[in-house]
Each structure stands twice: as structure tokens, then as C-alpha cells.
PDB file of C-alpha atoms in Angstrom:
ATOM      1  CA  UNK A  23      91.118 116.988  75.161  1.00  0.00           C
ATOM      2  CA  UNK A  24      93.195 115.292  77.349  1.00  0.00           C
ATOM      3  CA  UNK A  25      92.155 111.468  78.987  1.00  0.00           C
ATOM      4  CA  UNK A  26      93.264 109.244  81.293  1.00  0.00           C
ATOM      5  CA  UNK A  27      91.024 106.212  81.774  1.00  0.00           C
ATOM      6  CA  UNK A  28      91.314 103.534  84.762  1.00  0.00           C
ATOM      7  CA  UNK A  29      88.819 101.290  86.187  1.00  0.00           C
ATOM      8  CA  UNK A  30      86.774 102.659  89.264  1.00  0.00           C
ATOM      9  CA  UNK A  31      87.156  99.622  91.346  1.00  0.00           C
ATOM     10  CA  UNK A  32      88.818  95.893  91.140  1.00  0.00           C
ATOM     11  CA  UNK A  33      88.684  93.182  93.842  1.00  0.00           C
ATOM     12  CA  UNK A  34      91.382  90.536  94.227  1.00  0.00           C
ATOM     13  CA  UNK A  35      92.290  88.054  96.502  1.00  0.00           C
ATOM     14  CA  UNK A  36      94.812  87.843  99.255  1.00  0.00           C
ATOM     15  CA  UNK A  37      97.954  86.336  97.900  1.00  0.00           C
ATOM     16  CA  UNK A  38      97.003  86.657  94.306  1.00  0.00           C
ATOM     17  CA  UNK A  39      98.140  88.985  91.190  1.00  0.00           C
ATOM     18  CA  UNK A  40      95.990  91.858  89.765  1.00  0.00           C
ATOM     19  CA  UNK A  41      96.855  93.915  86.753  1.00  0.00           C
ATOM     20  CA  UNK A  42      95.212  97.719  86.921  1.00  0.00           C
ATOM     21  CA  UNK A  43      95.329  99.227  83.157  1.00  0.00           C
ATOM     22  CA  UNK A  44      95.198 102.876  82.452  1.00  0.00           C
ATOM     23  CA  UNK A  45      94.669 104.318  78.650  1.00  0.00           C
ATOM     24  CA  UNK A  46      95.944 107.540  77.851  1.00  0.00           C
ATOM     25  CA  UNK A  47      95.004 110.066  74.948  1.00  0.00           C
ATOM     26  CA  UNK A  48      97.504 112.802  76.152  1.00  0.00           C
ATOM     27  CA  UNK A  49      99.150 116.593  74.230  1.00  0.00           C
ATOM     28  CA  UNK A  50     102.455 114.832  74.240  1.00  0.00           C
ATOM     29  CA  UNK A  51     104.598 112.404  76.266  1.00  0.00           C
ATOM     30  CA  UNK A  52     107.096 112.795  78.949  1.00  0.00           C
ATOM     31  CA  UNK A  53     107.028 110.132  81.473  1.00  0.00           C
ATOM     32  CA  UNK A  54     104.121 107.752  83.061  1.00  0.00           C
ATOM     33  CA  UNK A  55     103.873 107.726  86.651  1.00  0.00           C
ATOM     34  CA  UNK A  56     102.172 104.975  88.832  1.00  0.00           C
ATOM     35  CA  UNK A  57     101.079 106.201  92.639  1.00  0.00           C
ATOM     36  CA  UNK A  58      99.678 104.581  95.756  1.00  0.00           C
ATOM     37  CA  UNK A  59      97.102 106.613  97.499  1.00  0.00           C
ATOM     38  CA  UNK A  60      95.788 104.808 101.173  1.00  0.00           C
ATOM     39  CA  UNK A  61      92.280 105.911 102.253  1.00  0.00           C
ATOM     40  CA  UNK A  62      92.556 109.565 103.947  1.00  0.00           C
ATOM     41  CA  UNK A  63      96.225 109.813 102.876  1.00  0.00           C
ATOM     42  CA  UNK A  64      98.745 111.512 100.434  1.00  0.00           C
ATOM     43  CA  UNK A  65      99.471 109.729  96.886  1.00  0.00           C
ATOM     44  CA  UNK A  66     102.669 108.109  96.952  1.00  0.00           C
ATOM     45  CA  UNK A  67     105.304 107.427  94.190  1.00  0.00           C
ATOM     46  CA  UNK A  68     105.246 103.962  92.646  1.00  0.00           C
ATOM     47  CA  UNK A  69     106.609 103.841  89.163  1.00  0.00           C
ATOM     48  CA  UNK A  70     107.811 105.732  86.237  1.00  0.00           C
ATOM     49  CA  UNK A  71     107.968 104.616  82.964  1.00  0.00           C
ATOM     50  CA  UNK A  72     109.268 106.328  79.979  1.00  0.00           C
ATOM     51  CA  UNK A  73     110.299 104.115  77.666  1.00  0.00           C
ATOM     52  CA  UNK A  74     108.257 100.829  76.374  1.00  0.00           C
ATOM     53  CA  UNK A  75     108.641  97.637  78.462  1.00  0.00           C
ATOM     54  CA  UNK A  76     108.729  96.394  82.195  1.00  0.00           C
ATOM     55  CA  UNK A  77     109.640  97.974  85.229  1.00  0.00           C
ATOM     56  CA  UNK A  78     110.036  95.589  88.042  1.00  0.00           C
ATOM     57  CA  UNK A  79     110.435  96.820  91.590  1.00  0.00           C
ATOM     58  CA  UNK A  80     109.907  94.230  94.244  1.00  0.00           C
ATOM     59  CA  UNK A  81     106.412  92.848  94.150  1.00  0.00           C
ATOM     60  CA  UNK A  82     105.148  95.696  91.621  1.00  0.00           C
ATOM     61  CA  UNK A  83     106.112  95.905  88.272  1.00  0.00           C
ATOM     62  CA  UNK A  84     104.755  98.693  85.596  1.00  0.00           C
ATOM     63  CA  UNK A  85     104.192  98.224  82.053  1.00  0.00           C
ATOM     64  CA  UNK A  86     104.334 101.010  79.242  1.00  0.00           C
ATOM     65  CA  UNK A  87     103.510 101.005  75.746  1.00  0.00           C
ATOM     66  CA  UNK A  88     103.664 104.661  74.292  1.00  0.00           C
ATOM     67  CA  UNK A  89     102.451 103.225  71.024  1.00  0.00           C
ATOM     68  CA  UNK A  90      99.261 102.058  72.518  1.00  0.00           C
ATOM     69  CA  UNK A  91      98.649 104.645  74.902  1.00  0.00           C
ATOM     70  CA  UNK A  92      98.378 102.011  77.242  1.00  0.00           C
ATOM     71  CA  UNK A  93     100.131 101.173  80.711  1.00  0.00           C
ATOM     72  CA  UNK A  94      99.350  98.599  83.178  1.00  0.00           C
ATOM     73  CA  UNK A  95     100.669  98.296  87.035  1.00  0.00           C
ATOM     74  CA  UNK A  96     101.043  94.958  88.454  1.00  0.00           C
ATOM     75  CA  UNK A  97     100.670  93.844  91.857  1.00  0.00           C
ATOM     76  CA  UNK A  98     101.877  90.418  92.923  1.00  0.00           C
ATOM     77  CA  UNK A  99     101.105  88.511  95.925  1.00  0.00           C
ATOM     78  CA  UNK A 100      98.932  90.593  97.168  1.00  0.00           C
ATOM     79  CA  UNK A 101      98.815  91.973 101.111  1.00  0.00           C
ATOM     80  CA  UNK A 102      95.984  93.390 102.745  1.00  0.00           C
ATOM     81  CA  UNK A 103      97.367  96.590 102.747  1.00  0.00           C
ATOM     82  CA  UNK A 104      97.642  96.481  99.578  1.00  0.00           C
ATOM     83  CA  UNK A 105      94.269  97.666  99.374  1.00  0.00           C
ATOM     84  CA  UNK A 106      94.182 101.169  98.450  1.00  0.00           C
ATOM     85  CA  UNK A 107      93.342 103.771  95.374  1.00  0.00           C
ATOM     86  CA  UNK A 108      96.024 103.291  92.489  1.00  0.00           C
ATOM     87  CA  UNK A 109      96.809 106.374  90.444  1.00  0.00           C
ATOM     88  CA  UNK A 110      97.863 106.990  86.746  1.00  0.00           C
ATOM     89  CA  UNK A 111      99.061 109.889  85.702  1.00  0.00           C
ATOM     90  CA  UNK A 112     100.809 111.216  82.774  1.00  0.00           C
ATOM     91  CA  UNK A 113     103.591 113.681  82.442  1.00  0.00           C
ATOM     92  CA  UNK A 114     102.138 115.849  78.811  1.00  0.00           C
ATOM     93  CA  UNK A 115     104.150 118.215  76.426  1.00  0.00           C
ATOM     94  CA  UNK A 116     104.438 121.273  78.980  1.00  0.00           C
ATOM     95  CA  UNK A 117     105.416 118.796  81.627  1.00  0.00           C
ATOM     96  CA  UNK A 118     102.113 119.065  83.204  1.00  0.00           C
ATOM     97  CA  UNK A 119     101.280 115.710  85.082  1.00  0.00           C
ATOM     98  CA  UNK A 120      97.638 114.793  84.178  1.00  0.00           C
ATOM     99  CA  UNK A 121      96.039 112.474  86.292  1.00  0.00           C
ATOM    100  CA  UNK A 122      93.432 109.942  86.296  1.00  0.00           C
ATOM    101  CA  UNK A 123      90.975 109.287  88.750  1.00  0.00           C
ATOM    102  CA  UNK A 124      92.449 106.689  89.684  1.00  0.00           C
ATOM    103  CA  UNK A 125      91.658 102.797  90.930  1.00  0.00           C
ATOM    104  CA  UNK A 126      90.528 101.386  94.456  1.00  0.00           C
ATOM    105  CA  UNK A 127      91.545  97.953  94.476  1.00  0.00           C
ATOM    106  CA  UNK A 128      89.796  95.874  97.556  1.00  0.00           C
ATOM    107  CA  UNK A 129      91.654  93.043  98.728  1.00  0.00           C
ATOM    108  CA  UNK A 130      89.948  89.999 100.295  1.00  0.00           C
ATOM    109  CA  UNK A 131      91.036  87.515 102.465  1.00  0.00           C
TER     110      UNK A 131
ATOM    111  CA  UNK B  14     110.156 119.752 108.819  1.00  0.00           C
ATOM    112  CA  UNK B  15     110.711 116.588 107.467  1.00  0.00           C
ATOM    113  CA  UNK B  16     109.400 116.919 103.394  1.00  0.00           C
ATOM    114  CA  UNK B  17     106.287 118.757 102.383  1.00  0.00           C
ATOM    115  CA  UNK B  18     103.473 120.359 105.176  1.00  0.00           C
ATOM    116  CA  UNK B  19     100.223 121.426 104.885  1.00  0.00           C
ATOM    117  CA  UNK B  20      98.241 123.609 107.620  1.00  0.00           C
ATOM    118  CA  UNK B  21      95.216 123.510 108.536  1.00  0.00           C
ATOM    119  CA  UNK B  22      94.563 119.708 108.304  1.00  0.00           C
ATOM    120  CA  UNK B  23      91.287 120.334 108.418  1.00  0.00           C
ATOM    121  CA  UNK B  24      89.077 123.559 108.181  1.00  0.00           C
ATOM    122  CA  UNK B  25      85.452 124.386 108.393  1.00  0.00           C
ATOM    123  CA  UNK B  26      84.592 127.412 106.734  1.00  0.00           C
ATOM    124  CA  UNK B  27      81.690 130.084 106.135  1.00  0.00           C
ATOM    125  CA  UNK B  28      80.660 130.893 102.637  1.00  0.00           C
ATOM    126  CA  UNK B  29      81.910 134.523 101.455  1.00  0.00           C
ATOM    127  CA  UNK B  30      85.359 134.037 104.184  1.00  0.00           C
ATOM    128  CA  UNK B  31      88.682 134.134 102.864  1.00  0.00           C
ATOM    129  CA  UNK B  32      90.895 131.554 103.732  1.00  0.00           C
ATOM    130  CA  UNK B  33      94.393 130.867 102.709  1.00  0.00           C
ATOM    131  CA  UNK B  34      96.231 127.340 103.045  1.00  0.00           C
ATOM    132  CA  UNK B  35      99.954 126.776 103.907  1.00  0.00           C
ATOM    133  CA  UNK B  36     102.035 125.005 102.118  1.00  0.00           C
ATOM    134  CA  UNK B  37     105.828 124.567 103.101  1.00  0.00           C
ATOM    135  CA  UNK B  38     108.654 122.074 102.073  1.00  0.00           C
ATOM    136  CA  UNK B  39     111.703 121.739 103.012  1.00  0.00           C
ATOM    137  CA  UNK B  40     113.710 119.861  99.916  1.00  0.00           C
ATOM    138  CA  UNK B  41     114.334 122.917  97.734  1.00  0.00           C
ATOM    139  CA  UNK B  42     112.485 121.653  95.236  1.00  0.00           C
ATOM    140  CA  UNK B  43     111.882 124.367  92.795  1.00  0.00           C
ATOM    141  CA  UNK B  44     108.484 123.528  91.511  1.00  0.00           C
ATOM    142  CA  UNK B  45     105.455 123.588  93.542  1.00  0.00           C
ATOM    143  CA  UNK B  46     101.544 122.426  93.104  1.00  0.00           C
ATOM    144  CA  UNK B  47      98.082 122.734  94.081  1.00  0.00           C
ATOM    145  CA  UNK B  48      95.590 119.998  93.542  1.00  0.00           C
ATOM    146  CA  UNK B  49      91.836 119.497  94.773  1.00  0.00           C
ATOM    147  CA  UNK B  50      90.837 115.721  94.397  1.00  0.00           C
ATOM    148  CA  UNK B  51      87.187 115.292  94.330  1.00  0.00           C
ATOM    149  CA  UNK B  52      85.120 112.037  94.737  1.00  0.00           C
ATOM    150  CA  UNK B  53      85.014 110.339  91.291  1.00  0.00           C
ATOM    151  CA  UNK B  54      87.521 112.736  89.812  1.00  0.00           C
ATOM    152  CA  UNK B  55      91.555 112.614  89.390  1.00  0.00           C
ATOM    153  CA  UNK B  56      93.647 115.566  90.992  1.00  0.00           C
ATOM    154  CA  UNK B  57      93.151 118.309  89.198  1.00  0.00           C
ATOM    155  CA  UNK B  58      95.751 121.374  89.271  1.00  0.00           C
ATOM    156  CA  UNK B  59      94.638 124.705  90.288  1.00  0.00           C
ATOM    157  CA  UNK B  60      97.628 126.369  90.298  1.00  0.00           C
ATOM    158  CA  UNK B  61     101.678 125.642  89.901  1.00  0.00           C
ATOM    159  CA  UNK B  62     104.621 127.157  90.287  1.00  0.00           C
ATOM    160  CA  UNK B  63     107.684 125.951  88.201  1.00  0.00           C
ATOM    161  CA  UNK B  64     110.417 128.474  90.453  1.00  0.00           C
ATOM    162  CA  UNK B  65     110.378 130.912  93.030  1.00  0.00           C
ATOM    163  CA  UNK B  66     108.571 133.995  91.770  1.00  0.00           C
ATOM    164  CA  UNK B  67     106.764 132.562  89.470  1.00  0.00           C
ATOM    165  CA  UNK B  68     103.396 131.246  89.421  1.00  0.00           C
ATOM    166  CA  UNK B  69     101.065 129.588  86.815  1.00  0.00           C
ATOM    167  CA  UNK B  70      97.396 128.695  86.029  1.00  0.00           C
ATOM    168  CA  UNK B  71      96.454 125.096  86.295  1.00  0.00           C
ATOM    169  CA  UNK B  72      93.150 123.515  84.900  1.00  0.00           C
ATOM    170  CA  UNK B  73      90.520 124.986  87.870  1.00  0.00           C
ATOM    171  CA  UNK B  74      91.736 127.977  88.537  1.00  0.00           C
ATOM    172  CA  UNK B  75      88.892 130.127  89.325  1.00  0.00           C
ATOM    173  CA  UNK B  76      88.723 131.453  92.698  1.00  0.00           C
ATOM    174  CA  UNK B  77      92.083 130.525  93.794  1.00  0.00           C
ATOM    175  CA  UNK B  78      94.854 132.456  93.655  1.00  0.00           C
ATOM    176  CA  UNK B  79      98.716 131.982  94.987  1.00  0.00           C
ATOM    177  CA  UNK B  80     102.353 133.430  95.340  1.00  0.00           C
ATOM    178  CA  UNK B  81     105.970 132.001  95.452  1.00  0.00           C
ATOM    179  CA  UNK B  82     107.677 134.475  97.472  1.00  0.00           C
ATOM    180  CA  UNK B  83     110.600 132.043  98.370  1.00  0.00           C
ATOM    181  CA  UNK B  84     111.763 128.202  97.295  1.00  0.00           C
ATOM    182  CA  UNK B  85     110.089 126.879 100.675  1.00  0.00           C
ATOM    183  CA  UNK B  86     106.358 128.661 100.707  1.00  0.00           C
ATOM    184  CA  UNK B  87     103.505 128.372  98.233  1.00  0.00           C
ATOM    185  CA  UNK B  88     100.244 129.505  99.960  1.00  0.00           C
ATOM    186  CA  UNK B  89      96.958 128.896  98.549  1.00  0.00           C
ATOM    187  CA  UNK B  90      94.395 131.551  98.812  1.00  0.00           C
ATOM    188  CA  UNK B  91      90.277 131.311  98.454  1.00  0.00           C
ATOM    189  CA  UNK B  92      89.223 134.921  98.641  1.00  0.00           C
ATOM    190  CA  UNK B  93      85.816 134.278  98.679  1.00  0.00           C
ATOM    191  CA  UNK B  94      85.077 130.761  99.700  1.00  0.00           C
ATOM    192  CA  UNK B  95      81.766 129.218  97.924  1.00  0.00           C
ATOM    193  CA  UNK B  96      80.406 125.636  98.966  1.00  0.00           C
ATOM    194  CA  UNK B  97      81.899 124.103  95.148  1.00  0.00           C
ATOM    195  CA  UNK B  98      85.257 124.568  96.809  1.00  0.00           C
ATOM    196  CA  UNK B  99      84.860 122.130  98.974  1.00  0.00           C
ATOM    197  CA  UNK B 100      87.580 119.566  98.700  1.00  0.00           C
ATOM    198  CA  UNK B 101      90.510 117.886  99.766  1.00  0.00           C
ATOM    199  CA  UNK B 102      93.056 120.102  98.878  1.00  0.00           C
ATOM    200  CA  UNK B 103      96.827 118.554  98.573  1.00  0.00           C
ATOM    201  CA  UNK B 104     100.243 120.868  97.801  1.00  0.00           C
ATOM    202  CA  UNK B 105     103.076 118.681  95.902  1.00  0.00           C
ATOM    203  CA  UNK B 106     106.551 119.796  94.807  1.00  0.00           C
ATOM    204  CA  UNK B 107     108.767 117.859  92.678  1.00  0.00           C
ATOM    205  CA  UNK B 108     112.605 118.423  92.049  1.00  0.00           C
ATOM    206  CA  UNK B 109     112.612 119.752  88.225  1.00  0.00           C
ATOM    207  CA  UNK B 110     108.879 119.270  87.512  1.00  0.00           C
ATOM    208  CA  UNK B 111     109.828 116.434  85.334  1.00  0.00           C
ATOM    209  CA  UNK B 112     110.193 113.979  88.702  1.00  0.00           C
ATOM    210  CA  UNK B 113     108.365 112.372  90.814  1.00  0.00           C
ATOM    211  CA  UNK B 114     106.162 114.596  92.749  1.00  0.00           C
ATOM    212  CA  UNK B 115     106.003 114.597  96.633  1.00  0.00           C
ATOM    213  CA  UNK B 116     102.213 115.164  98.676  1.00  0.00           C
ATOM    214  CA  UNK B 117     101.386 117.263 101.586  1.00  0.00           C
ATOM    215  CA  UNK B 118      99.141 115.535 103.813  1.00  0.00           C
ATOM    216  CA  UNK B 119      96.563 117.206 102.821  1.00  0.00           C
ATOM    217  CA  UNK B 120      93.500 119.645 103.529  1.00  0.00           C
ATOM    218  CA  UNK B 121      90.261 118.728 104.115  1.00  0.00           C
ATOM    219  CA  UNK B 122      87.858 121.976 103.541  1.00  0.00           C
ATOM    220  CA  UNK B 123      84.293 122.340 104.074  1.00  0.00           C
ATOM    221  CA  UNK B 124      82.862 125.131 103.240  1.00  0.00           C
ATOM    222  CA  UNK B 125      78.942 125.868 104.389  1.00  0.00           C
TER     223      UNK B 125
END
């Protein structure tokens, strides 16, 4: 079957860095897609990685390695409302996004 | 219309009613989505639709069924709402279905 694994919860600290990992066991590969999801709201778009290496978009970067199954989104200097759920989700062989169920990182002051 | 809208935003609902939630987006993107996100769980997709007038069966299917009569609409439909469905119920539509995928707002159903 198809899995997409995450951690439930992480806590950081105001101003700090926090990596979230996500491990994939997918039918195929077309794409790796990082989104933001605030408490009550919509999932919004992040990242997309489809090729190994770094993406680096302002204080978030996303990491891919297809070889590993393995992806990692990380947040620097963190803000308060950064605090939110954090959702990986991968694009499979019939372009079907699968999704995990997905991170809520607490940020402290 | 500014992107993707969902109606109603909320909805408490009877056992054994039908129901059916909109879904409209202005970007003319051709494929369209239904997810229910549960506590614990990822999305999952009940139903998709890669272009107008056709339709497809996601991973929960059961109990839900929808059309794609146009680019714009994709209406979800519970014809005989059961308490399992409840949910928060969220429509997406991305440009080729290899893209980044927009959200509604969302749905909140109950159903008692």
C-alpha cells in the first residue's frame, strides 16, 4: 500500500530552526509537495520538489531525496505564526496526490 | 469569486437526509477534488475529476457521489447522510492535476 509518514507533533522555540521529515513508500513518483494548514483553515502551497536537493524559498527551504523516500521541510527563524499543521504529500504514478496526516508544530515563546 | 468556494461553511445534518455541497472556482482549472480530513488522518480523496465531464473514484468513495457539468462546478452529493460522514470536507482544483492544488475553505458537517 501506499505511506506517507510524518511526526504527529514537534515543539520549537521562537526564533529557532525545526526540520519536519516525511518518509514515503509511494506507486510511483511525480512531484513532492510541502503545505501549510492554520488551525480551522485551508492547506496552503509551500513547496514542490521533484528532483533531489534543496529548495530554498525565503525562510523555508524543502529537501528531497527520491532515493530515500525521504523529504524534510525546514523552517528557519521561527514566528509565532508559524505554528500550524505541516502537510506532506506525494504526487504517485496516476498523478494522484497522496497525503500524509500531516505535522502540528507548536511554537513557544 | 476570487479562487475556489465552498457553500455551506458549516452544516448540521439529520441522519438518512441528502445533502449536496457546492463547490465553485473560478481559475479554469480543469481538474477538480474532494477531500474529507479527519482527526489523526491525512486528506483522503473521495472523488476527482481530471476535466469537465468526467468524474473519478478516489480512495473513500462510498456514499458520495458527484458531477462535472461545466469547468467551474463540482458538487458533492451525500444521498443518505450517516454519522461516519462526519467531517471537514474541503474541494481543491489544480491547473493540470500535476500542480499545485488550491483549497476551498472548507465544510464542516455534522451529521446526528
Amino acid at each position: 500500500g501506499q505511506n506517507i509518514d510524518q511526526p504527529t507533533e514537534m515543539t520549537a522555540t521562537e526564533g529557532a530552526i525545526v526540520q519536519i521529515n516525511c518518509t514515503y513508500q509511494t506507486s510511483g513518483f511525480n512531484g513532492l509537495f510541502w503545505y501549510q494548514q492554520h488551525a480551522g483553515e485551508a492547506p496552503t502551497f509551500l513547496s514542490y520538489n521533484v528532483l533531489d536537493g534543496l529548495e530554498e524559498k525565503g525562510r523555508f527551504s524543502s529537501f528531497l531525496s527520491r532515493s530515500k523516500g525521504y523529504s524534510y521541510l525546514l523552517l528557519k527563524e521561527l514566528q509565532m505564526k508559524d505554528s500550524a499543521s505541516y502537510l506532506c504529500a506525494v504526487l504517485d504514478s496516476n498523478y494522484q496526490l497522496i497525503w500524509g496526516a500531516g505535522t502540528k508544530l507548536i511554537i513557544k515563546p | 469569486i476570487a479562487g475556489i468556494t465552498q457553500a455551506p461553511t458549516s452544516q448540521i445534518l439529520a441522519a438518512g437526509r441528502r445533502m449536496t455541497l457546492r463547490c465553485t472556482q473560478d481559475m479554469r482549472h480543469n481538474a477538480m477534488y474532494w477531500y474529507r480530513q479527519d482527526l489523526g488522518l491525512g486528506l483522503r480523496l473521495i472523488h476527482y475529476s481530471n476535466t469537465a465531464g468526467t468524474t473519478g473514484k478516489g480512495e473513500v468513495p462510498d456514499g458520495y457521489s458527484v458531477s462535472r457539468a461545466n469547468t467551474d462546478d463540482f458538487p458533492l452529493t451525500l444521498a443518505s447522510a450517516v454519522p461516519s460522514q462526519t467531517s471537514v470536507y474541503f474541494c481543491a482544483s489544480s491547473d493540470s492535476g500535476q500542480g499545485e492544488a488550491f483549497f476551498g475553505q472548507g465544510t464542516r458537517l455534522t451529521v446526528v
